[in-house]
Short mmCIF file of C-alpha atoms and ligand atoms in Angstrom, two decimals:
data_model
loop_
_atom_site.label_atom_id
_atom_site.label_comp_id
_atom_site.label_asym_id
_atom_site.label_seq_id
_atom_site.Cartn_x
_atom_site.Cartn_y
_atom_site.Cartn_z
CA UNK A 1 -0.03 -0.09 -0.24
CA UNK A 2 1.64 3.32 -0.68
CA UNK A 3 5.17 4.41 -0.84
CA UNK A 4 7.73 1.87 -1.30
CA UNK A 5 10.47 0.28 -3.37
CA UNK A 6 10.45 -2.21 -5.87
CA UNK A 7 13.55 -2.85 -7.53
CA UNK A 8 15.03 -0.22 -5.93
CA UNK A 9 12.87 1.96 -7.71
CA UNK A 10 10.30 3.95 -5.82
CA UNK A 11 6.54 3.15 -6.52
CA UNK A 12 2.77 5.13 -5.80
CA UNK A 13 1.22 1.28 -5.14
CA UNK A 14 2.14 -0.58 -8.04
CA UNK A 15 2.76 2.29 -10.58
CA UNK A 16 6.61 3.71 -10.94
CA UNK A 17 7.17 7.61 -9.87
CA UNK A 18 9.37 8.06 -13.03
CA UNK A 19 5.82 7.18 -15.42
CA UNK A 20 4.02 9.47 -13.78
CA UNK A 21 6.86 12.23 -14.23
CA UNK A 22 7.33 11.05 -17.83
CA UNK A 23 3.86 11.28 -18.61
CA UNK A 24 2.91 14.86 -16.32
CA UNK A 25 6.18 16.39 -16.21
CA UNK A 26 7.68 17.63 -13.19
CA UNK A 27 6.98 19.33 -10.40
CA UNK A 28 3.80 17.03 -10.13
CA UNK A 29 1.91 15.91 -6.76
CA UNK A 30 1.27 11.93 -6.91
CA UNK A 31 -1.20 10.80 -4.76
CA UNK A 32 -2.36 7.35 -3.44
CA UNK A 33 -5.86 6.51 -3.29
CA UNK A 34 -5.17 3.78 -0.84
CA UNK A 35 -3.39 5.33 1.74
CA UNK A 36 -6.39 8.20 1.29
CA UNK A 37 -8.55 5.51 1.99
CA UNK A 38 -7.17 3.95 4.79
CA UNK A 39 -7.03 7.45 6.35
CA UNK A 40 -10.58 7.85 5.84
CA UNK A 41 -11.31 4.96 7.26
CA UNK A 42 -9.91 5.58 10.08
CA UNK A 43 -11.33 8.12 11.09
CA UNK A 44 -15.10 6.62 9.89
CA UNK A 45 -14.06 3.87 12.77
CA UNK A 46 -12.41 6.35 15.29
CA UNK A 47 -15.77 9.57 15.24
CA UNK A 48 -17.85 9.06 12.52
CA UNK A 49 -19.15 5.60 14.05
CA UNK A 50 -19.35 6.64 17.51
CA UNK A 51 -22.04 9.39 17.10
CA UNK A 52 -18.77 12.41 15.99
CA UNK A 53 -19.59 14.56 13.18
CA UNK A 54 -16.47 14.89 10.84
CA UNK A 55 -16.51 18.37 8.90
CA UNK A 56 -12.69 17.64 6.73
CA UNK A 57 -10.85 20.71 7.04
CA UNK A 58 -10.47 21.31 3.39
CA UNK A 59 -7.61 24.38 3.86
CA UNK A 60 -5.01 20.85 3.65
CA UNK A 61 -6.03 19.86 0.24
CA UNK A 62 -9.25 21.48 -1.41
CA UNK A 63 -9.09 19.00 -4.31
CA UNK A 64 -12.93 17.81 -5.49
CA UNK A 65 -11.42 14.23 -5.76
CA UNK A 66 -10.78 14.24 -2.46
CA UNK A 67 -13.12 15.82 -1.05
CA UNK A 68 -15.71 13.13 -3.33
CA UNK A 69 -13.96 10.32 -1.58
CA UNK A 70 -13.48 11.82 1.85
CA UNK A 71 -17.90 13.16 1.95
CA UNK A 72 -18.36 9.24 0.37
CA UNK A 73 -17.01 8.31 4.30
CA UNK A 74 -19.71 10.59 5.47
CA UNK A 75 -17.56 13.57 6.35
CA UNK A 76 -19.12 17.03 5.88
CA UNK A 77 -16.74 19.81 4.92
CA UNK A 78 -15.47 22.36 6.93
CA UNK A 79 -14.73 26.03 4.60
CA UNK A 80 -12.92 29.79 5.60
CA UNK A 81 -13.92 31.37 2.47
CA UNK A 82 -16.18 32.02 -0.08
CA UNK A 83 -13.94 29.97 -2.55
CA UNK A 84 -14.08 27.47 -0.32
CA UNK A 85 -17.75 27.40 0.15
CA UNK A 86 -18.09 27.70 -3.66
CA UNK A 87 -15.79 24.54 -4.31
CA UNK A 88 -18.16 22.56 -1.61
CA UNK A 89 -21.54 23.58 -3.51
CA UNK A 90 -19.74 22.57 -6.77
CA UNK A 91 -19.16 19.35 -5.25
CA UNK A 92 -22.95 18.84 -4.46
CA UNK A 93 -22.31 19.11 -0.47
CA UNK A 94 -26.26 19.90 1.04
CA UNK A 95 -26.58 23.01 3.08
CA UNK A 96 -26.70 21.13 6.13
CA UNK A 97 -22.75 19.64 5.72
CA UNK A 98 -21.07 22.64 5.51
CA UNK A 99 -19.57 24.66 8.57
CA UNK A 100 -17.72 27.98 8.20
CA UNK A 101 -15.22 28.69 10.19
CA UNK A 102 -12.86 31.55 9.73
CA UNK A 103 -11.12 34.59 11.89
CA UNK A 104 -12.37 37.23 9.16
CA UNK A 105 -15.51 36.89 7.04
CA UNK A 106 -17.01 39.17 4.53
CA UNK A 107 -20.59 40.77 4.57
CA UNK A 108 -21.00 39.05 0.52
CA UNK A 109 -19.12 35.42 2.00
CA UNK A 110 -21.91 35.16 5.31
CA UNK A 111 -24.70 36.53 2.97
CA UNK A 112 -23.49 33.21 0.57
CA UNK A 113 -23.60 31.03 3.12
CA UNK A 114 -26.99 33.02 4.86
CA UNK A 115 -28.74 32.12 1.17
CA UNK A 116 -27.69 28.18 0.99
CA UNK A 117 -28.61 28.12 4.42
CA UNK A 118 -25.13 26.96 5.74
CA UNK A 119 -25.54 24.13 8.97
CA UNK A 120 -23.29 26.78 10.99
CA UNK A 121 -21.12 29.67 11.24
CA UNK A 122 -18.33 29.39 13.77
CA UNK A 123 -17.88 32.56 14.76
CA UNK A 124 -14.66 34.37 15.59
CA UNK A 125 -15.20 37.93 17.41
CA UNK A 126 -18.55 40.46 18.58
CA UNK A 127 -18.06 42.04 15.50
CA UNK A 128 -18.55 39.01 13.50
CA UNK A 129 -21.84 38.18 15.57
CA UNK A 130 -22.88 41.96 14.89
CA UNK A 131 -22.25 41.71 11.14
CA UNK A 132 -24.22 38.04 10.81
CA UNK A 133 -27.47 39.01 12.66
CA UNK A 134 -28.14 42.20 10.63
CA UNK A 135 -27.28 40.54 7.47
CA UNK A 136 -29.78 37.87 8.65
CA UNK A 137 -32.45 39.94 9.70
CA UNK A 138 -32.13 41.58 6.55
CA UNK A 139 -32.43 37.92 4.23
CA UNK A 140 -35.16 37.42 6.98
CA UNK A 141 -33.31 33.66 8.06
CA UNK A 142 -31.91 32.41 11.40
CA UNK A 143 -28.05 31.42 11.20
CA UNK A 144 -26.92 28.76 13.79
CA UNK A 145 -23.77 29.45 15.55
CA UNK A 146 -21.25 28.11 17.55
CA UNK A 147 -19.06 30.51 19.24
CA UNK A 148 -14.54 30.01 18.66
CA UNK A 149 -13.27 30.21 22.42
CA UNK A 150 -9.66 30.87 22.81
CA UNK A 151 -8.81 28.73 26.06
CA UNK A 152 -5.60 29.46 26.15
CA UNK A 153 -4.16 25.82 25.79
CA UNK A 154 -0.72 26.03 24.74
CA UNK A 155 -0.74 22.84 21.86
CA UNK A 156 2.76 22.07 22.33
CA UNK A 157 3.24 22.37 18.45
CA UNK A 158 5.34 25.30 16.16
CA UNK A 159 4.00 28.71 16.92
CA UNK A 160 2.72 29.35 13.54
CA UNK A 161 0.11 26.59 13.96
CA UNK A 162 -0.81 27.38 17.34
CA UNK A 163 -4.30 28.85 17.25
CA UNK A 164 -5.40 28.71 20.82
CA UNK A 165 -2.97 30.65 23.56
CA UNK A 166 -4.47 34.04 24.18
CA UNK A 167 -2.07 35.79 22.14
CA UNK A 168 -3.37 34.46 18.87
CA UNK A 169 -5.70 36.03 17.12
CA UNK A 170 -8.22 33.44 16.83
CA UNK A 171 -11.43 33.10 18.94
CA UNK A 172 -12.80 34.68 21.67
CA UNK A 173 -12.28 35.03 25.40
CA UNK A 174 -14.43 32.58 27.83
CA UNK A 175 -15.52 35.80 29.37
CA UNK A 176 -16.79 37.44 25.93
CA UNK A 177 -18.32 34.07 25.23
CA UNK A 178 -19.65 33.77 28.38
CA UNK A 179 -21.11 37.40 28.19
CA UNK A 180 -22.45 36.28 24.72
CA UNK A 181 -24.23 33.76 25.93
CA UNK A 182 -25.91 34.90 28.33
CA UNK A 183 -27.10 37.78 26.21
CA UNK A 184 -28.18 35.50 23.92
CA UNK A 185 -31.91 37.73 22.81
CA UNK A 186 -30.09 40.74 22.03
CA UNK A 187 -29.25 38.49 18.90
CA UNK A 188 -32.80 37.19 17.46
CA UNK A 189 -31.89 35.69 14.28
CA UNK A 190 -28.67 33.84 15.79
CA UNK A 191 -28.90 30.67 17.34
CA UNK A 192 -26.29 30.27 19.74
CA UNK A 193 -25.63 25.60 19.58
CA UNK A 194 -22.28 25.90 20.91
CA UNK A 195 -19.20 26.26 21.14
CA UNK A 196 -15.65 25.86 18.80
CA UNK A 197 -12.66 25.42 19.74
CA UNK A 198 -9.45 24.63 17.68
CA UNK A 199 -5.71 24.57 20.00
CA UNK A 200 -3.58 24.52 16.93
CA UNK A 201 -2.50 22.19 14.27
CA UNK A 202 0.42 19.05 13.70
CA UNK A 203 -0.12 18.67 17.62
CA UNK A 204 1.49 15.05 18.91
CA UNK A 205 0.91 14.53 21.84
CA UNK A 206 -2.50 13.63 23.77
CA UNK A 207 -2.26 16.28 26.66
CA UNK A 208 -3.10 19.50 24.57
CA UNK A 209 -6.18 17.51 23.44
CA UNK A 210 -7.21 15.88 26.85
CA UNK A 211 -6.59 19.76 28.65
CA UNK A 212 -9.30 21.04 26.22
CA UNK A 213 -12.12 17.90 27.02
CA UNK A 214 -11.32 19.57 30.94
CA UNK A 215 -11.51 22.60 30.03
CA UNK A 216 -14.81 22.84 28.10
CA UNK A 217 -16.38 19.79 30.83
CA UNK A 218 -15.72 22.96 33.36
CA UNK A 219 -16.97 25.92 30.86
CA UNK A 220 -20.34 24.14 29.87
CA UNK A 221 -20.65 23.22 33.65
CA UNK A 222 -20.60 27.04 34.04
CA UNK A 223 -23.19 27.58 31.18
CA UNK A 224 -25.60 25.25 33.11
CA UNK A 225 -25.28 27.05 36.45
CA UNK A 226 -26.23 29.96 34.20
CA UNK A 227 -29.34 28.35 33.00
CA UNK A 228 -27.46 28.49 29.29
CA UNK A 229 -28.33 25.38 27.63
CA UNK A 230 -25.86 24.80 24.16
CA UNK A 231 -26.23 21.32 22.04
CA UNK A 232 -23.06 21.37 19.96
CA UNK A 233 -18.94 20.79 20.97
CA UNK A 234 -16.47 21.69 18.18
CA UNK A 235 -13.15 20.21 19.55
CA UNK A 236 -11.81 21.13 15.65
CA UNK A 237 -8.96 19.56 13.98
CA UNK A 238 -5.32 19.50 14.78
CA UNK A 239 -3.78 15.63 15.32
CA UNK A 240 -0.59 15.29 13.97
CA UNK A 241 1.37 12.99 11.23
CA UNK A 242 5.42 11.88 11.50
CA UNK A 243 7.02 13.35 8.43
CA UNK A 244 9.91 11.98 10.13
CA UNK A 245 8.69 8.31 9.41
CA UNK A 246 6.27 9.90 6.03
CA UNK A 247 4.79 5.98 4.88
CA UNK A 248 3.78 5.52 8.68
CA UNK A 249 0.27 4.36 9.59
CA UNK A 250 -1.89 7.48 10.74
CA UNK A 251 -2.77 5.44 13.69
CA UNK A 252 0.59 4.55 14.46
CA UNK A 253 0.90 8.30 14.38
CA UNK A 254 -1.97 9.69 16.74
CA UNK A 255 -2.38 6.41 18.78
CA UNK A 256 -4.79 8.29 21.55
CA UNK A 257 -7.51 8.50 18.42
CA UNK A 258 -9.60 6.14 19.93
CA UNK A 259 -8.93 6.49 23.60
CA UNK A 260 -9.42 10.58 22.72
CA UNK A 261 -12.75 9.70 21.77
CA UNK A 262 -13.74 7.72 24.64
CA UNK A 263 -12.77 10.53 27.02
CA UNK A 264 -14.36 13.47 25.52
CA UNK A 265 -17.81 10.98 25.00
CA UNK A 266 -17.59 10.28 28.70
CA UNK A 267 -16.58 14.06 29.78
CA UNK A 268 -18.92 15.58 27.78
CA UNK A 269 -21.66 13.41 27.44
CA UNK A 270 -24.79 15.60 27.05
CA UNK A 271 -23.41 17.15 23.91
CA UNK A 272 -23.01 15.98 20.15
CA UNK A 273 -19.36 15.94 19.42
CA UNK A 274 -17.88 17.55 16.51
CA UNK A 275 -14.12 17.73 14.95
CA UNK A 276 -12.55 19.63 12.12
CA UNK A 277 -9.52 17.22 10.49
CA UNK A 278 -7.46 18.39 8.13
CA UNK A 279 -3.79 16.88 8.25
CA UNK A 280 -4.14 14.13 9.44
CA UNK A 281 -6.86 12.74 6.35
CA UNK A 282 -4.46 13.92 3.54
CA UNK A 283 -0.68 14.30 4.44
CA UNK A 284 0.97 10.89 4.13
CA UNK A 285 -1.05 10.78 0.60
CA UNK A 286 0.65 12.30 -1.54
CA UNK A 287 4.75 13.17 -2.23
CA UNK A 288 6.18 16.30 -4.74
CA UNK A 289 7.99 14.49 -7.54
CA UNK A 290 10.66 16.95 -8.61
CA UNK A 291 13.75 17.11 -11.35
CA UNK A 292 16.90 17.54 -10.41
CA UNK A 293 18.84 20.81 -12.14
CA UNK A 294 21.77 20.05 -11.34
CA UNK A 295 24.28 20.16 -7.88
CA UNK A 296 27.11 22.97 -6.68
CA UNK A 297 29.00 24.19 -4.27
CA UNK A 298 29.34 27.75 -2.69
CA UNK A 299 32.19 27.77 -0.28
CA UNK A 300 31.54 24.24 1.39
CA UNK A 301 28.06 24.47 1.24
CA UNK A 302 26.16 21.50 -1.37
CA UNK A 303 23.08 22.42 -2.94
CA UNK A 304 20.53 19.95 -5.17
CA UNK A 305 18.70 22.57 -7.55
CA UNK A 306 15.27 20.62 -8.37
CA UNK A 307 12.31 22.39 -10.79
CA UNK A 308 9.74 22.34 -7.39
CA UNK A 309 9.79 25.42 -5.19
CA UNK A 310 8.36 27.02 -2.01
CA UNK A 311 5.01 27.80 -4.64
CA UNK A 312 4.41 23.75 -5.03
CA UNK A 313 5.28 23.44 -0.82
CA UNK A 314 6.13 26.33 1.20
CA UNK A 315 5.84 24.29 4.94
CA UNK A 316 9.78 24.57 4.91
CA UNK A 317 10.36 28.19 4.09
CA UNK A 318 7.13 29.07 6.65
CA UNK A 319 7.46 27.21 9.67
CA UNK A 320 10.71 25.35 9.57
CA UNK A 321 9.23 21.87 8.35
CA UNK A 322 10.68 19.08 8.22
CA UNK A 323 9.28 16.95 4.78
CA UNK A 324 11.36 13.74 3.70
CA UNK A 325 13.63 13.85 1.06
CA UNK A 326 14.45 10.37 -0.84
CA UNK A 327 15.67 9.73 -4.31
CA UNK A 328 12.80 7.88 -7.18
CA UNK A 329 16.12 5.42 -7.70
CA UNK A 330 18.01 4.21 -4.77
CA UNK A 331 21.47 5.38 -3.43
CA UNK A 332 24.03 3.86 -1.63
CA UNK A 333 26.27 6.68 -0.89
CA UNK A 334 25.28 10.10 0.36
CA UNK A 335 26.16 13.59 1.13
CA UNK A 336 25.15 16.64 3.34
CA UNK A 337 23.68 19.72 1.57
CA UNK A 338 20.39 22.28 1.10
CA UNK A 339 17.79 21.09 -1.57
CA UNK A 340 16.50 24.47 -2.93
CA UNK A 341 13.90 25.42 -5.97
CA UNK A 342 14.84 28.26 -8.97
CA UNK A 343 12.54 30.73 -6.98
CA UNK A 344 14.98 34.12 -6.29
CA UNK A 345 14.30 33.94 -2.19
CA UNK A 346 17.00 32.86 0.05
CA UNK A 347 14.30 31.07 1.80
CA UNK A 348 13.49 28.50 -1.44
CA UNK A 349 14.57 26.16 0.19
CA UNK A 350 13.15 22.05 0.53
CA UNK A 351 15.37 20.69 3.33
CA UNK A 352 18.33 22.36 4.87
CA UNK A 353 22.10 20.76 6.03
CA UNK A 354 20.30 17.12 5.20
CA UNK A 355 22.17 14.16 4.66
CA UNK A 356 20.60 13.53 0.76
CA UNK A 357 21.14 10.87 -1.52
CA UNK A 358 23.79 11.37 -4.19
CA UNK A 359 21.83 12.92 -6.85
CA UNK A 360 22.78 13.99 -10.36
CA UNK A 361 21.38 16.07 -12.91
CA UNK A 362 17.99 14.72 -14.30
CA UNK A 363 17.30 12.41 -11.28
CA UNK A 364 13.78 12.50 -9.94
CA UNK A 365 13.68 13.95 -6.13
CA UNK A 366 10.85 12.86 -4.18
CA UNK A 367 9.69 15.03 -1.03
CA UNK A 368 7.35 13.23 1.20
CA UNK A 369 4.26 14.53 3.02
CA UNK A 370 2.86 16.29 0.36
CA UNK A 371 -0.91 16.06 0.43
CA UNK A 372 -1.48 18.33 3.61
CA UNK A 373 -0.79 22.56 2.91
CA UNK A 374 1.26 21.66 -0.02
CA UNK A 375 -0.96 22.18 -3.41
CA UNK A 376 -3.74 23.71 -1.50
CA UNK A 377 -0.49 26.83 0.22
CA UNK A 378 1.09 26.85 -4.11
CA UNK A 379 1.23 30.30 -5.12
CA UNK A 380 2.19 31.35 -9.28
CA UNK A 381 5.08 33.91 -7.91
CA UNK A 382 8.03 34.35 -10.50
CA UNK A 383 5.29 33.64 -12.38
CA UNK A 384 5.51 29.75 -12.04
CA UNK A 385 2.28 28.17 -12.72
CA UNK A 386 0.78 26.02 -10.23
CA UNK A 387 1.76 22.37 -10.84
CA UNK A 388 -0.57 19.21 -11.51
CA UNK A 389 -1.79 16.51 -8.61
CA UNK A 390 -2.05 12.90 -10.21
CA UNK A 391 -4.02 10.39 -8.66
CA UNK A 392 -2.88 6.91 -8.28
CA UNK A 393 -5.89 4.93 -8.05
CA UNK A 394 -6.46 1.42 -6.85
CA UNK A 395 -6.47 -0.09 -9.40
CA UNK A 396 -3.15 1.37 -10.92
CA UNK A 397 -4.29 4.10 -12.62
CA UNK A 398 -2.52 7.75 -12.91
CA UNK A 399 -5.72 9.77 -13.06
CA UNK A 400 -5.13 13.65 -13.58
CA UNK A 401 -6.65 15.16 -10.67
CA UNK A 402 -5.82 18.99 -11.36
CA UNK A 403 -4.09 19.29 -14.78
CA UNK A 404 -0.48 21.90 -14.48
CA UNK A 405 -1.76 25.56 -15.12
CA UNK A 406 -0.71 26.97 -18.64
CA UNK A 407 1.36 30.20 -19.18
CA UNK A 408 -1.77 31.72 -21.10
CA UNK A 409 -4.40 31.41 -18.31
CA UNK A 410 -1.73 33.03 -15.66
CA UNK A 411 -1.21 35.60 -18.15
CA UNK A 412 -4.90 36.06 -19.00
CA UNK A 413 -5.45 38.11 -15.32
CA UNK A 414 -3.31 40.40 -16.44
C1 PLP B 1 -10.31 26.02 12.66
C2 PLP B 1 -9.58 25.01 12.30
N1 PLP B 1 -10.47 23.78 12.06
C3 PLP B 1 -9.41 22.80 12.25
C4 PLP B 1 -8.22 22.99 11.23
C5 PLP B 1 -7.70 21.69 10.57
O1 PLP B 1 -6.47 21.54 11.30
P1 PLP B 1 -5.53 20.29 10.97
O2 PLP B 1 -4.74 20.30 9.63
O3 PLP B 1 -4.46 20.51 11.88
O4 PLP B 1 -6.60 19.22 10.91
C6 PLP B 1 -7.42 24.29 10.81
C7 PLP B 1 -6.58 24.42 10.46
O5 PLP B 1 -5.37 25.40 10.60
C8 PLP B 1 -8.50 24.95 11.78
O6 PLP B 1 -7.79 26.94 11.83
#
């Protein structure tokens, strides 16, 4: 299943990655359908089958084929923009399967979602609540709302992907959430259905999740003592993956998933629970396939220059993130250096000071864990067209699920 060496050449399922490069060029994202299905099945078994509602956070990867696949396992979708809303509509998600999160929503975005009648909004500020109330009043609608609470819990992850600390821009203080819920009558077009928290991303330890459960148990007990009744608690996403060993099964990386549901359902038993996983469903399902343009030495620094770049995978530049590097053709010798792209920024590095397989011009260099926050964070900086995505189906077909952007398409915007 997934990615493995066959006769010293890296395959995705039964397809040699060299065949993908030959057919679609490089850089190209290559997805394994069997890994996507495995991940979806794990989330279904752990959460959906136990009555927890799952909304896939499409920011991690918004490819329609992936969305359709996850939907077929019973997942709804968590959106954060009008573009993601349009994509959800395009796929055919019903209104009741969509929730709208995000720290700032425009008038137009709220109106679009209200008109469609989406399941609920995760509201992050008082100004957003007031705007939603006024838009709902004008449209003669009622909006279901989960208030996003910032619990000030340290997720023990990279500072750029921590979202549940007081100093982060996300959510509202417990005092404000309590105030709004006890003044619900001031918002006649809002149904205050619950509370939402998302403390961060790439969380590998279970403790921050348990801290969140305990926090919410106390917070909701306090609300009950004030006669505030809510029905829903959304615990967000954040489950981490193993970037060091990208081909590991997600249940090995996050063995606490099942225990987490048990504890959440026990301690928060009065509530309908929701989660919004993103990364854990897609990160290990894809690699970024690149061609080596050449190698060079500056002083005592060795560089492998590839045709892929931070425009395809910005995580190393943005978060210092680690992505494992492989040679398509297994190599016996290695050399320490950086893997860099052609983009005109010193930060355009995909790996730094790594023990790398010894690469030569025209080799295929494979960057692992490129399924989450890779293609969806892609850009056209330096007028580099967006790279294509290929799904290796279980039947061994190379299915183009996003074509390479053409130069004409890029230039036609101007
Ligand atoms: C509100 C919210 N929910 C869910 C997610 C998905 O997080 P992850 O991909 O870590 O599961 C994010 C990620 O930023 C988020 O901001």
